[in-house]
Amino acid sequence: MASPTEASTGPDRLGFAVKVLGRPGLKSNDSRRWQNSPHLKTSVVYLDAIFEYLAETGIRMYRISSEIAPYVTHPDMPQFHGQIEESADELAELGERIRQLDIRVSMHPSQYIVLNSPQERVARSAVADFTHHARFLDSLGAGPEAKIVTHVGGVYGDRPAAMRRFVERYRVLPETVKARLVLENDEISYPVDDIAAIHDECGIPLVFDILHHRVNNPAALDDAAACRRCLATWPEGQTPKVHYSTQRTEARTQPKGDGPRRPAKSGEHDDWIDGGDFVAFLRRLPAARFDVMLEAKQKDLAVLRLREAIEAAGMDRRIW
DNA sequence: CGATGTCAAGGAATC
DNA sequence: GATTCCTTGACATCG
């Protein structure tokens, strides 16, 4: 790499999360239960096949399942805790392949990982979980753009105090975690202006999620302004990342018969990305560079379909 | 084989 | 303090 940074000079990236739909039989992690001794090494074999598929389709961004190392932080199952070390060779090899393919990877720990919880036990286990995620990405030899995405957490009846707890706990995280942790606006509790305030306190980079913003935007910031606010929080030389999805407008399962149609729940992801909306969004941010993680139910198929809309629109801004 | 129950974990609303 | 929903898929067991 020519510069100390790793920002790509190619087009910005379009990616998807975890599950592959475009080819039958590809699994994203070893999800067997503990009785059957699942292992990270098995997940790595699965990932290898997924990256082969990504190479064939030219998809250059992918969110790895946070269940990749089964039970690795489970408090009652110490026999699972050494999986990352046990898989060091396999992970190094996989990481080499990921770098050759120039794929940006990320992870997104589950809803149970809550750094700002008033319960010390919960906060400690969040730190342990982040640490394990960082250790996994480090074992791949992934660069600094391989991020771990989280939310602020709960409100607990006192928003300022809950935000302060996030900041205080972020400040004392291990450096390996701080190098990778990024904060996303959520659909219920913490909109962009709140996470921006948290960034101002502790410097954590922000991931703009457009769907969450559209359903949780009390400050009435427009999409492009809110996005710009988040993009500006990233360190020089790292390409920011944005989450993009289209809101489902009609419930997936409808009552049988001629009865009234049931509306979708607010904030539910649609199967696909609205290409016209996406192109319009990008056109409002002509000078900005950022990678886009799509969160559509049709996963990789939605990436492939969105490419068609981008091409048809004849965009100047390059994203693929 | 198809149907059904289960899964480590938190938060919030409800009673 | 206990219960249920949130949301998701796929494993695992049952009939």
PDB file of C-alpha atoms in Angstrom, chain A:
ATOM      1  CA  MET A   1       0.000   0.000   0.000  1.00  0.00           C
ATOM      2  CA  ALA A   2       1.414   3.343  -1.024  1.00  0.00           C
ATOM      3  CA  SER A   3       0.102   5.458   1.815  1.00  0.00           C
ATOM      4  CA  PRO A   4      -0.148   4.774   5.536  1.00  0.00           C
ATOM      5  CA  THR A   5      -3.890   4.578   5.004  1.00  0.00           C
ATOM      6  CA  GLU A   6      -5.795   1.886   3.189  1.00  0.00           C
ATOM      7  CA  ALA A   7      -8.511   3.933   1.521  1.00  0.00           C
ATOM      8  CA  SER A   8      -9.306   2.303  -1.784  1.00  0.00           C
ATOM      9  CA  THR A   9      -8.792   4.206  -4.997  1.00  0.00           C
ATOM     10  CA  GLY A  10     -11.320   1.987  -6.755  1.00  0.00           C
ATOM     11  CA  PRO A  11     -15.066   2.470  -6.661  1.00  0.00           C
ATOM     12  CA  ASP A  12     -16.742   2.584  -3.276  1.00  0.00           C
ATOM     13  CA  ARG A  13     -18.184  -0.693  -2.164  1.00  0.00           C
ATOM     14  CA  LEU A  14     -21.605  -2.275  -1.983  1.00  0.00           C
ATOM     15  CA  GLY A  15     -21.922  -5.103   0.490  1.00  0.00           C
ATOM     16  CA  PHE A  16     -24.373  -7.308   2.337  1.00  0.00           C
ATOM     17  CA  ALA A  17     -24.690  -9.062   5.665  1.00  0.00           C
ATOM     18  CA  VAL A  18     -23.960 -12.635   6.643  1.00  0.00           C
ATOM     19  CA  LYS A  19     -26.327 -14.842   4.710  1.00  0.00           C
ATOM     20  CA  VAL A  20     -25.869 -15.756   1.045  1.00  0.00           C
ATOM     21  CA  LEU A  21     -28.984 -16.389  -1.003  1.00  0.00           C
ATOM     22  CA  GLY A  22     -27.544 -16.414  -4.514  1.00  0.00           C
ATOM     23  CA  ARG A  23     -26.112 -19.889  -4.274  1.00  0.00           C
ATOM     24  CA  PRO A  24     -27.734 -22.790  -2.447  1.00  0.00           C
ATOM     25  CA  GLY A  25     -25.794 -24.577   0.253  1.00  0.00           C
ATOM     26  CA  LEU A  26     -23.532 -21.759   1.419  1.00  0.00           C
ATOM     27  CA  LYS A  27     -23.590 -21.515   5.212  1.00  0.00           C
ATOM     28  CA  SER A  28     -22.380 -18.449   7.078  1.00  0.00           C
ATOM     29  CA  ASN A  29     -21.300 -20.110  10.340  1.00  0.00           C
ATOM     30  CA  ASP A  30     -21.288 -23.385  12.242  1.00  0.00           C
ATOM     31  CA  SER A  31     -24.608 -23.089  14.045  1.00  0.00           C
ATOM     32  CA  ARG A  32     -24.803 -26.532  15.607  1.00  0.00           C
ATOM     33  CA  ARG A  33     -25.596 -26.597  19.296  1.00  0.00           C
ATOM     34  CA  TRP A  34     -23.012 -27.136  21.937  1.00  0.00           C
ATOM     35  CA  GLN A  35     -23.886 -30.841  22.306  1.00  0.00           C
ATOM     36  CA  ASN A  36     -22.426 -31.372  18.847  1.00  0.00           C
ATOM     37  CA  SER A  37     -19.160 -29.505  19.430  1.00  0.00           C
ATOM     38  CA  PRO A  38     -19.414 -26.760  16.813  1.00  0.00           C
ATOM     39  CA  HIS A  39     -16.153 -24.951  16.054  1.00  0.00           C
ATOM     40  CA  LEU A  40     -14.733 -21.838  14.430  1.00  0.00           C
ATOM     41  CA  LYS A  41     -12.635 -24.045  12.162  1.00  0.00           C
ATOM     42  CA  THR A  42     -15.842 -25.324  10.587  1.00  0.00           C
ATOM     43  CA  SER A  43     -17.094 -21.759  10.174  1.00  0.00           C
ATOM     44  CA  VAL A  44     -13.839 -20.868   8.428  1.00  0.00           C
ATOM     45  CA  VAL A  45     -14.429 -23.635   5.887  1.00  0.00           C
ATOM     46  CA  TYR A  46     -17.885 -22.169   5.256  1.00  0.00           C
ATOM     47  CA  LEU A  47     -16.447 -18.658   4.957  1.00  0.00           C
ATOM     48  CA  ASP A  48     -13.930 -19.861   2.430  1.00  0.00           C
ATOM     49  CA  ALA A  49     -16.777 -20.948   0.154  1.00  0.00           C
ATOM     50  CA  ILE A  50     -18.569 -17.641   0.690  1.00  0.00           C
ATOM     51  CA  PHE A  51     -15.477 -15.646  -0.297  1.00  0.00           C
ATOM     52  CA  GLU A  52     -15.163 -17.796  -3.405  1.00  0.00           C
ATOM     53  CA  TYR A  53     -18.714 -16.735  -4.272  1.00  0.00           C
ATOM     54  CA  LEU A  54     -17.887 -13.094  -3.535  1.00  0.00           C
ATOM     55  CA  ALA A  55     -14.899 -13.338  -5.845  1.00  0.00           C
ATOM     56  CA  GLU A  56     -17.090 -14.699  -8.631  1.00  0.00           C
ATOM     57  CA  THR A  57     -19.717 -11.986  -8.216  1.00  0.00           C
ATOM     58  CA  GLY A  58     -17.221  -9.195  -7.614  1.00  0.00           C
ATOM     59  CA  ILE A  59     -18.844  -8.216  -4.316  1.00  0.00           C
ATOM     60  CA  ARG A  60     -16.158  -6.495  -2.237  1.00  0.00           C
ATOM     61  CA  MET A  61     -17.808  -5.920   1.114  1.00  0.00           C
ATOM     62  CA  TYR A  62     -19.241  -8.473   3.534  1.00  0.00           C
ATOM     63  CA  ARG A  63     -20.439  -8.639   7.147  1.00  0.00           C
ATOM     64  CA  ILE A  64     -19.193 -11.781   8.861  1.00  0.00           C
ATOM     65  CA  SER A  65     -21.646 -13.458  11.236  1.00  0.00           C
ATOM     66  CA  SER A  66     -21.126 -12.584  14.872  1.00  0.00           C
ATOM     67  CA  GLU A  67     -21.933 -16.224  15.663  1.00  0.00           C
ATOM     68  CA  ILE A  68     -18.802 -17.212  13.792  1.00  0.00           C
ATOM     69  CA  ALA A  69     -17.099 -18.750  16.843  1.00  0.00           C
ATOM     70  CA  PRO A  70     -19.903 -20.597  18.648  1.00  0.00           C
ATOM     71  CA  TYR A  71     -20.113 -20.070  22.427  1.00  0.00           C
ATOM     72  CA  VAL A  72     -16.687 -18.425  22.418  1.00  0.00           C
ATOM     73  CA  THR A  73     -17.715 -16.010  25.177  1.00  0.00           C
ATOM     74  CA  HIS A  74     -20.301 -18.205  26.858  1.00  0.00           C
ATOM     75  CA  PRO A  75     -19.648 -17.942  30.595  1.00  0.00           C
ATOM     76  CA  ASP A  76     -20.580 -21.555  31.330  1.00  0.00           C
ATOM     77  CA  MET A  77     -18.675 -23.179  28.486  1.00  0.00           C
ATOM     78  CA  PRO A  78     -14.935 -22.623  28.920  1.00  0.00           C
ATOM     79  CA  GLN A  79     -14.195 -25.493  26.539  1.00  0.00           C
ATOM     80  CA  PHE A  80     -15.178 -23.141  23.707  1.00  0.00           C
ATOM     81  CA  HIS A  81     -13.126 -20.145  24.785  1.00  0.00           C
ATOM     82  CA  GLY A  82      -9.899 -21.007  22.968  1.00  0.00           C
ATOM     83  CA  GLN A  83     -11.319 -21.332  19.475  1.00  0.00           C
ATOM     84  CA  ILE A  84      -9.647 -18.288  17.975  1.00  0.00           C
ATOM     85  CA  GLU A  85      -6.190 -19.403  19.130  1.00  0.00           C
ATOM     86  CA  GLU A  86      -6.925 -22.958  18.005  1.00  0.00           C
ATOM     87  CA  SER A  87      -7.813 -21.630  14.555  1.00  0.00           C
ATOM     88  CA  ALA A  88      -4.885 -19.225  14.196  1.00  0.00           C
ATOM     89  CA  ASP A  89      -3.429 -20.860  11.073  1.00  0.00           C
ATOM     90  CA  GLU A  90      -6.788 -21.165   9.350  1.00  0.00           C
ATOM     91  CA  LEU A  91      -7.653 -17.547  10.147  1.00  0.00           C
ATOM     92  CA  ALA A  92      -4.326 -16.240   8.895  1.00  0.00           C
ATOM     93  CA  GLU A  93      -4.822 -18.090   5.628  1.00  0.00           C
ATOM     94  CA  LEU A  94      -8.393 -16.863   5.248  1.00  0.00           C
ATOM     95  CA  GLY A  95      -7.273 -13.316   5.999  1.00  0.00           C
ATOM     96  CA  GLU A  96      -4.629 -13.517   3.298  1.00  0.00           C
ATOM     97  CA  ARG A  97      -7.294 -14.542   0.809  1.00  0.00           C
ATOM     98  CA  ILE A  98      -9.586 -11.708   1.904  1.00  0.00           C
ATOM     99  CA  ARG A  99      -6.783  -9.213   1.308  1.00  0.00           C
ATOM    100  CA  GLN A 100      -6.021 -10.674  -2.104  1.00  0.00           C
ATOM    101  CA  LEU A 101      -9.663 -10.348  -3.064  1.00  0.00           C
ATOM    102  CA  ASP A 102      -9.721  -6.801  -1.616  1.00  0.00           C
ATOM    103  CA  ILE A 103     -12.884  -7.435   0.384  1.00  0.00           C
ATOM    104  CA  ARG A 104     -13.828  -5.145   3.265  1.00  0.00           C
ATOM    105  CA  VAL A 105     -15.238  -7.152   6.175  1.00  0.00           C
ATOM    106  CA  SER A 106     -17.139  -6.065   9.259  1.00  0.00           C
ATOM    107  CA  MET A 107     -19.077  -7.514  12.167  1.00  0.00           C
ATOM    108  CA  HIS A 108     -22.158  -6.509  14.141  1.00  0.00           C
ATOM    109  CA  PRO A 109     -22.554  -8.055  17.616  1.00  0.00           C
ATOM    110  CA  SER A 110     -26.065  -9.025  18.641  1.00  0.00           C
ATOM    111  CA  GLN A 111     -28.678  -6.990  20.472  1.00  0.00           C
ATOM    112  CA  TYR A 112     -27.603  -8.563  23.767  1.00  0.00           C
ATOM    113  CA  ILE A 113     -24.264  -6.792  23.719  1.00  0.00           C
ATOM    114  CA  VAL A 114     -24.946  -3.543  25.582  1.00  0.00           C
ATOM    115  CA  LEU A 115     -22.006  -1.411  26.630  1.00  0.00           C
ATOM    116  CA  ASN A 116     -24.024   1.257  28.427  1.00  0.00           C
ATOM    117  CA  SER A 117     -26.075  -1.058  30.649  1.00  0.00           C
ATOM    118  CA  PRO A 118     -26.397   0.006  34.294  1.00  0.00           C
ATOM    119  CA  GLN A 119     -25.686  -3.615  35.161  1.00  0.00           C
ATOM    120  CA  GLU A 120     -21.920  -3.870  35.511  1.00  0.00           C
ATOM    121  CA  ARG A 121     -22.084  -7.556  34.654  1.00  0.00           C
ATOM    122  CA  VAL A 122     -23.764  -6.774  31.314  1.00  0.00           C
ATOM    123  CA  ALA A 123     -21.270  -4.039  30.491  1.00  0.00           C
ATOM    124  CA  ARG A 124     -18.337  -6.307  31.333  1.00  0.00           C
ATOM    125  CA  SER A 125     -19.653  -9.045  29.080  1.00  0.00           C
ATOM    126  CA  ALA A 126     -20.078  -6.471  26.298  1.00  0.00           C
ATOM    127  CA  VAL A 127     -16.410  -5.560  26.644  1.00  0.00           C
ATOM    128  CA  ALA A 128     -15.511  -9.249  26.552  1.00  0.00           C
ATOM    129  CA  ASP A 129     -17.589  -9.737  23.427  1.00  0.00           C
ATOM    130  CA  PHE A 130     -16.076  -6.732  21.632  1.00  0.00           C
ATOM    131  CA  THR A 131     -12.635  -7.954  22.606  1.00  0.00           C
ATOM    132  CA  HIS A 132     -13.329 -11.347  21.082  1.00  0.00           C
ATOM    133  CA  HIS A 133     -14.592  -9.738  17.865  1.00  0.00           C
ATOM    134  CA  ALA A 134     -11.449  -7.615  17.660  1.00  0.00           C
ATOM    135  CA  ARG A 135      -9.286 -10.632  18.336  1.00  0.00           C
ATOM    136  CA  PHE A 136     -11.006 -12.485  15.510  1.00  0.00           C
ATOM    137  CA  LEU A 137     -10.457  -9.641  13.028  1.00  0.00           C
ATOM    138  CA  ASP A 138      -6.888  -9.200  14.229  1.00  0.00           C
ATOM    139  CA  SER A 139      -6.275 -12.917  13.633  1.00  0.00           C
ATOM    140  CA  LEU A 140      -7.355 -12.406  10.044  1.00  0.00           C
ATOM    141  CA  GLY A 141      -4.804  -9.629   9.812  1.00  0.00           C
ATOM    142  CA  ALA A 142      -7.620  -7.320   8.738  1.00  0.00           C
ATOM    143  CA  GLY A 143      -6.810  -3.633   8.251  1.00  0.00           C
ATOM    144  CA  PRO A 144      -8.268  -0.757  10.293  1.00  0.00           C
ATOM    145  CA  GLU A 145     -11.324  -0.422   8.029  1.00  0.00           C
ATOM    146  CA  ALA A 146     -12.647  -3.795   9.252  1.00  0.00           C
ATOM    147  CA  LYS A 147     -15.073  -2.464  11.833  1.00  0.00           C
ATOM    148  CA  ILE A 148     -17.255  -3.740  14.650  1.00  0.00           C
ATOM    149  CA  VAL A 149     -20.628  -1.993  14.625  1.00  0.00           C
ATOM    150  CA  THR A 150     -22.663  -1.399  17.771  1.00  0.00           C
ATOM    151  CA  HIS A 151     -25.531   0.684  19.096  1.00  0.00           C
ATOM    152  CA  VAL A 152     -25.568   2.922  22.163  1.00  0.00           C
ATOM    153  CA  GLY A 153     -27.883   0.576  24.094  1.00  0.00           C
ATOM    154  CA  GLY A 154     -30.772   1.287  26.429  1.00  0.00           C
ATOM    155  CA  VAL A 155     -32.125   4.573  27.807  1.00  0.00           C
ATOM    156  CA  TYR A 156     -33.097   3.373  31.303  1.00  0.00           C
ATOM    157  CA  GLY A 157     -35.256   6.417  31.954  1.00  0.00           C
ATOM    158  CA  ASP A 158     -32.284   8.800  31.928  1.00  0.00           C
ATOM    159  CA  ARG A 159     -30.884   9.465  28.469  1.00  0.00           C
ATOM    160  CA  PRO A 160     -28.027  11.822  29.391  1.00  0.00           C
ATOM    161  CA  ALA A 161     -26.779   9.425  32.063  1.00  0.00           C
ATOM    162  CA  ALA A 162     -27.050   6.477  29.683  1.00  0.00           C
ATOM    163  CA  MET A 163     -25.068   8.366  27.032  1.00  0.00           C
ATOM    164  CA  ARG A 164     -22.448   9.339  29.583  1.00  0.00           C
ATOM    165  CA  ARG A 165     -22.032   5.696  30.572  1.00  0.00           C
ATOM    166  CA  PHE A 166     -21.391   4.804  26.925  1.00  0.00           C
ATOM    167  CA  VAL A 167     -18.718   7.501  26.652  1.00  0.00           C
ATOM    168  CA  GLU A 168     -16.995   6.573  29.913  1.00  0.00           C
ATOM    169  CA  ARG A 169     -16.880   2.905  29.030  1.00  0.00           C
ATOM    170  CA  TYR A 170     -15.738   3.565  25.480  1.00  0.00           C
ATOM    171  CA  ARG A 171     -12.825   5.634  26.766  1.00  0.00           C
ATOM    172  CA  VAL A 172     -11.401   2.734  28.762  1.00  0.00           C
ATOM    173  CA  LEU A 173     -11.874  -0.014  26.175  1.00  0.00           C
ATOM    174  CA  PRO A 174      -8.768  -1.918  25.072  1.00  0.00           C
ATOM    175  CA  GLU A 175      -7.008  -0.206  22.158  1.00  0.00           C
ATOM    176  CA  THR A 176      -7.654  -3.251  19.961  1.00  0.00           C
ATOM    177  CA  VAL A 177     -11.390  -2.628  20.373  1.00  0.00           C
ATOM    178  CA  LYS A 178     -11.218   1.163  20.060  1.00  0.00           C
ATOM    179  CA  ALA A 179      -9.431   0.743  16.748  1.00  0.00           C
ATOM    180  CA  ARG A 180     -12.457  -1.055  15.341  1.00  0.00           C
ATOM    181  CA  LEU A 181     -15.614  -0.087  17.219  1.00  0.00           C
ATOM    182  CA  VAL A 182     -18.052   2.240  15.420  1.00  0.00           C
ATOM    183  CA  LEU A 183     -21.446   3.527  16.525  1.00  0.00           C
ATOM    184  CA  GLU A 184     -24.718   3.362  14.577  1.00  0.00           C
ATOM    185  CA  ASN A 185     -27.921   5.362  15.045  1.00  0.00           C
ATOM    186  CA  ASP A 186     -30.830   3.096  16.001  1.00  0.00           C
ATOM    187  CA  GLU A 187     -34.528   3.082  15.209  1.00  0.00           C
ATOM    188  CA  ILE A 188     -35.927   3.439  18.717  1.00  0.00           C
ATOM    189  CA  SER A 189     -33.665   5.240  21.152  1.00  0.00           C
ATOM    190  CA  TYR A 190     -30.630   7.051  19.797  1.00  0.00           C
ATOM    191  CA  PRO A 191     -30.961   9.163  16.636  1.00  0.00           C
ATOM    192  CA  VAL A 192     -28.122  10.800  14.721  1.00  0.00           C
ATOM    193  CA  ASP A 193     -27.950  13.906  16.894  1.00  0.00           C
ATOM    194  CA  ASP A 194     -27.431  11.733  19.995  1.00  0.00           C
ATOM    195  CA  ILE A 195     -24.672   9.612  18.501  1.00  0.00           C
ATOM    196  CA  ALA A 196     -23.101  12.795  17.139  1.00  0.00           C
ATOM    197  CA  ALA A 197     -23.005  14.150  20.676  1.00  0.00           C
ATOM    198  CA  ILE A 198     -21.346  10.933  21.810  1.00  0.00           C
ATOM    199  CA  HIS A 199     -18.796  11.218  19.019  1.00  0.00           C
ATOM    200  CA  ASP A 200     -18.005  14.750  20.137  1.00  0.00           C
ATOM    201  CA  GLU A 201     -17.226  13.432  23.600  1.00  0.00           C
ATOM    202  CA  CYS A 202     -15.119  10.405  22.765  1.00  0.00           C
ATOM    203  CA  GLY A 203     -14.297  10.394  19.046  1.00  0.00           C
ATOM    204  CA  ILE A 204     -15.979   7.117  18.071  1.00  0.00           C
ATOM    205  CA  PRO A 205     -16.715   7.068  14.307  1.00  0.00           C
ATOM    206  CA  LEU A 206     -20.366   6.976  13.290  1.00  0.00           C
ATOM    207  CA  VAL A 207     -22.237   4.691  10.906  1.00  0.00           C
ATOM    208  CA  PHE A 208     -25.240   6.391   9.331  1.00  0.00           C
ATOM    209  CA  ASP A 209     -28.238   4.066   8.924  1.00  0.00           C
ATOM    210  CA  ILE A 210     -30.744   5.705   6.610  1.00  0.00           C
ATOM    211  CA  LEU A 211     -33.747   3.571   7.531  1.00  0.00           C
ATOM    212  CA  HIS A 212     -33.214   4.074  11.242  1.00  0.00           C
ATOM    213  CA  HIS A 213     -32.835   7.767  10.546  1.00  0.00           C
ATOM    214  CA  ARG A 214     -36.110   7.915   8.669  1.00  0.00           C
ATOM    215  CA  VAL A 215     -38.019   6.323  11.551  1.00  0.00           C
ATOM    216  CA  ASN A 216     -36.137   8.033  14.395  1.00  0.00           C
ATOM    217  CA  ASN A 217     -35.273  11.617  13.531  1.00  0.00           C
ATOM    218  CA  PRO A 218     -36.635  13.980  16.171  1.00  0.00           C
ATOM    219  CA  ALA A 219     -34.281  16.788  15.097  1.00  0.00           C
ATOM    220  CA  ALA A 220     -35.728  16.612  11.567  1.00  0.00           C
ATOM    221  CA  LEU A 221     -32.326  16.506   9.877  1.00  0.00           C
ATOM    222  CA  ASP A 222     -32.584  15.702   6.196  1.00  0.00           C
ATOM    223  CA  ASP A 223     -30.972  12.461   4.980  1.00  0.00           C
ATOM    224  CA  ALA A 224     -27.962  14.024   3.320  1.00  0.00           C
ATOM    225  CA  ALA A 225     -27.188  16.390   6.193  1.00  0.00           C
ATOM    226  CA  ALA A 226     -27.462  13.598   8.742  1.00  0.00           C
ATOM    227  CA  CYS A 227     -25.256  11.384   6.609  1.00  0.00           C
ATOM    228  CA  ARG A 228     -22.629  14.104   6.194  1.00  0.00           C
ATOM    229  CA  ARG A 229     -22.577  14.607   9.938  1.00  0.00           C
ATOM    230  CA  CYS A 230     -21.672  10.936  10.370  1.00  0.00           C
ATOM    231  CA  LEU A 231     -19.158  10.800   7.520  1.00  0.00           C
ATOM    232  CA  ALA A 232     -17.231  13.670   9.083  1.00  0.00           C
ATOM    233  CA  THR A 233     -16.491  11.604  12.184  1.00  0.00           C
ATOM    234  CA  TRP A 234     -14.180   9.136  10.429  1.00  0.00           C
ATOM    235  CA  PRO A 235     -10.416   9.356  10.670  1.00  0.00           C
ATOM    236  CA  GLU A 236      -8.491  10.695   7.698  1.00  0.00           C
ATOM    237  CA  GLY A 237      -7.684   7.906   5.282  1.00  0.00           C
ATOM    238  CA  GLN A 238     -10.425   5.484   6.343  1.00  0.00           C
ATOM    239  CA  THR A 239     -13.440   5.121   4.079  1.00  0.00           C
ATOM    240  CA  PRO A 240     -16.630   5.651   6.104  1.00  0.00           C
ATOM    241  CA  LYS A 241     -19.415   3.135   6.007  1.00  0.00           C
ATOM    242  CA  VAL A 242     -23.163   3.643   5.708  1.00  0.00           C
ATOM    243  CA  HIS A 243     -26.084   1.252   6.178  1.00  0.00           C
ATOM    244  CA  TYR A 244     -28.756   1.487   3.527  1.00  0.00           C
ATOM    245  CA  SER A 245     -32.124  -0.220   3.300  1.00  0.00           C
ATOM    246  CA  THR A 246     -35.612   0.382   2.034  1.00  0.00           C
ATOM    247  CA  GLN A 247     -38.546   0.303   4.413  1.00  0.00           C
ATOM    248  CA  ARG A 248     -41.065  -2.437   3.791  1.00  0.00           C
ATOM    249  CA  THR A 249     -44.463  -0.922   3.034  1.00  0.00           C
ATOM    250  CA  GLU A 250     -46.648  -4.010   3.218  1.00  0.00           C
ATOM    251  CA  ALA A 251     -46.551  -6.926   5.654  1.00  0.00           C
ATOM    252  CA  ARG A 252     -44.833  -9.971   4.264  1.00  0.00           C
ATOM    253  CA  THR A 253     -47.668 -12.271   5.275  1.00  0.00           C
ATOM    254  CA  GLN A 254     -51.166 -11.036   4.528  1.00  0.00           C
ATOM    255  CA  PRO A 255     -54.460 -12.358   5.872  1.00  0.00           C
ATOM    256  CA  LYS A 256     -56.135 -14.781   3.507  1.00  0.00           C
ATOM    257  CA  GLY A 257     -59.190 -13.577   1.642  1.00  0.00           C
ATOM    258  CA  ASP A 258     -60.436 -10.124   0.771  1.00  0.00           C
ATOM    259  CA  GLY A 259     -59.928  -8.520   4.165  1.00  0.00           C
ATOM    260  CA  PRO A 260     -57.955  -5.304   4.710  1.00  0.00           C
ATOM    261  CA  ARG A 261     -54.254  -5.413   3.823  1.00  0.00           C
ATOM    262  CA  ARG A 262     -51.983  -5.391   6.829  1.00  0.00           C
ATOM    263  CA  PRO A 263     -49.276  -2.706   6.859  1.00  0.00           C
ATOM    264  CA  ALA A 264     -45.648  -3.614   7.565  1.00  0.00           C
ATOM    265  CA  LYS A 265     -44.251  -2.881  10.975  1.00  0.00           C
ATOM    266  CA  SER A 266     -42.447   0.438  10.994  1.00  0.00           C
ATOM    267  CA  GLY A 267     -38.754   0.081  10.282  1.00  0.00           C
ATOM    268  CA  GLU A 268     -38.900  -3.398   8.794  1.00  0.00           C
ATOM    269  CA  HIS A 269     -36.414  -4.045   5.995  1.00  0.00           C
ATOM    270  CA  ASP A 270     -37.795  -4.618   2.531  1.00  0.00           C
ATOM    271  CA  ASP A 271     -36.692  -7.527   0.343  1.00  0.00           C
ATOM    272  CA  TRP A 272     -34.953  -5.156  -2.063  1.00  0.00           C
ATOM    273  CA  ILE A 273     -33.384  -1.715  -2.290  1.00  0.00           C
ATOM    274  CA  ASP A 274     -35.351   1.035  -4.021  1.00  0.00           C
ATOM    275  CA  GLY A 275     -32.872   1.868  -6.767  1.00  0.00           C
ATOM    276  CA  GLY A 276     -34.327   5.274  -7.589  1.00  0.00           C
ATOM    277  CA  ASP A 277     -34.213   6.332  -3.962  1.00  0.00           C
ATOM    278  CA  PHE A 278     -30.640   5.072  -3.622  1.00  0.00           C
ATOM    279  CA  VAL A 279     -29.424   6.933  -6.703  1.00  0.00           C
ATOM    280  CA  ALA A 280     -31.167  10.109  -5.551  1.00  0.00           C
ATOM    281  CA  PHE A 281     -29.481   9.775  -2.166  1.00  0.00           C
ATOM    282  CA  LEU A 282     -26.031   9.402  -3.723  1.00  0.00           C
ATOM    283  CA  ARG A 283     -26.636  12.388  -5.990  1.00  0.00           C
ATOM    284  CA  ARG A 284     -27.221  14.535  -2.941  1.00  0.00           C
ATOM    285  CA  LEU A 285     -23.715  13.620  -1.737  1.00  0.00           C
ATOM    286  CA  PRO A 286     -21.667  14.112  -4.897  1.00  0.00           C
ATOM    287  CA  ALA A 287     -18.282  14.674  -3.302  1.00  0.00           C
ATOM    288  CA  ALA A 288     -18.569  12.151  -0.505  1.00  0.00           C
ATOM    289  CA  ARG A 289     -16.802   8.803  -0.461  1.00  0.00           C
ATOM    290  CA  PHE A 290     -18.285   5.958   1.563  1.00  0.00           C
ATOM    291  CA  ASP A 291     -18.963   2.240   1.370  1.00  0.00           C
ATOM    292  CA  VAL A 292     -22.526   1.005   1.666  1.00  0.00           C
ATOM    293  CA  MET A 293     -23.716  -2.040   3.565  1.00  0.00           C
ATOM    294  CA  LEU A 294     -27.122  -3.022   2.229  1.00  0.00           C
ATOM    295  CA  GLU A 295     -29.598  -4.466   4.674  1.00  0.00           C
ATOM    296  CA  ALA A 296     -32.219  -6.046   2.447  1.00  0.00           C
ATOM    297  CA  LYS A 297     -33.882  -9.373   3.028  1.00  0.00           C
ATOM    298  CA  GLN A 298     -32.692 -10.579  -0.349  1.00  0.00           C
ATOM    299  CA  LYS A 299     -29.079 -10.028   0.748  1.00  0.00           C
ATOM    300  CA  ASP A 300     -26.521 -10.542  -2.045  1.00  0.00           C
ATOM    301  CA  LEU A 301     -29.316 -10.711  -4.624  1.00  0.00           C
ATOM    302  CA  ALA A 302     -30.263  -7.163  -3.642  1.00  0.00           C
ATOM    303  CA  VAL A 303     -26.664  -6.053  -4.258  1.00  0.00           C
ATOM    304  CA  LEU A 304     -26.703  -7.563  -7.735  1.00  0.00           C
ATOM    305  CA  ARG A 305     -30.065  -6.014  -8.554  1.00  0.00           C
ATOM    306  CA  LEU A 306     -29.082  -2.581  -7.239  1.00  0.00           C
ATOM    307  CA  ARG A 307     -26.070  -2.596  -9.543  1.00  0.00           C
ATOM    308  CA  GLU A 308     -28.472  -2.675 -12.462  1.00  0.00           C
ATOM    309  CA  ALA A 309     -30.277   0.409 -11.196  1.00  0.00           C
ATOM    310  CA  ILE A 310     -26.974   2.216 -10.695  1.00  0.00           C
ATOM    311  CA  GLU A 311     -25.831   1.379 -14.172  1.00  0.00           C
ATOM    312  CA  ALA A 312     -29.153   2.384 -15.708  1.00  0.00           C
ATOM    313  CA  ALA A 313     -28.901   5.753 -13.939  1.00  0.00           C
ATOM    314  CA  GLY A 314     -25.499   6.478 -15.508  1.00  0.00           C
ATOM    315  CA  MET A 315     -24.007   7.670 -12.246  1.00  0.00           C
ATOM    316  CA  ASP A 316     -20.767   9.659 -12.203  1.00  0.00           C
ATOM    317  CA  ARG A 317     -20.097   8.578  -8.665  1.00  0.00           C
ATOM    318  CA  ARG A 318     -18.665   5.102  -8.802  1.00  0.00           C
ATOM    319  CA  ILE A 319     -19.950   2.466  -6.418  1.00  0.00           C
ATOM    320  CA  TRP A 320     -20.015  -1.257  -7.047  1.00  0.00           C
TER     321      TRP A 320
END
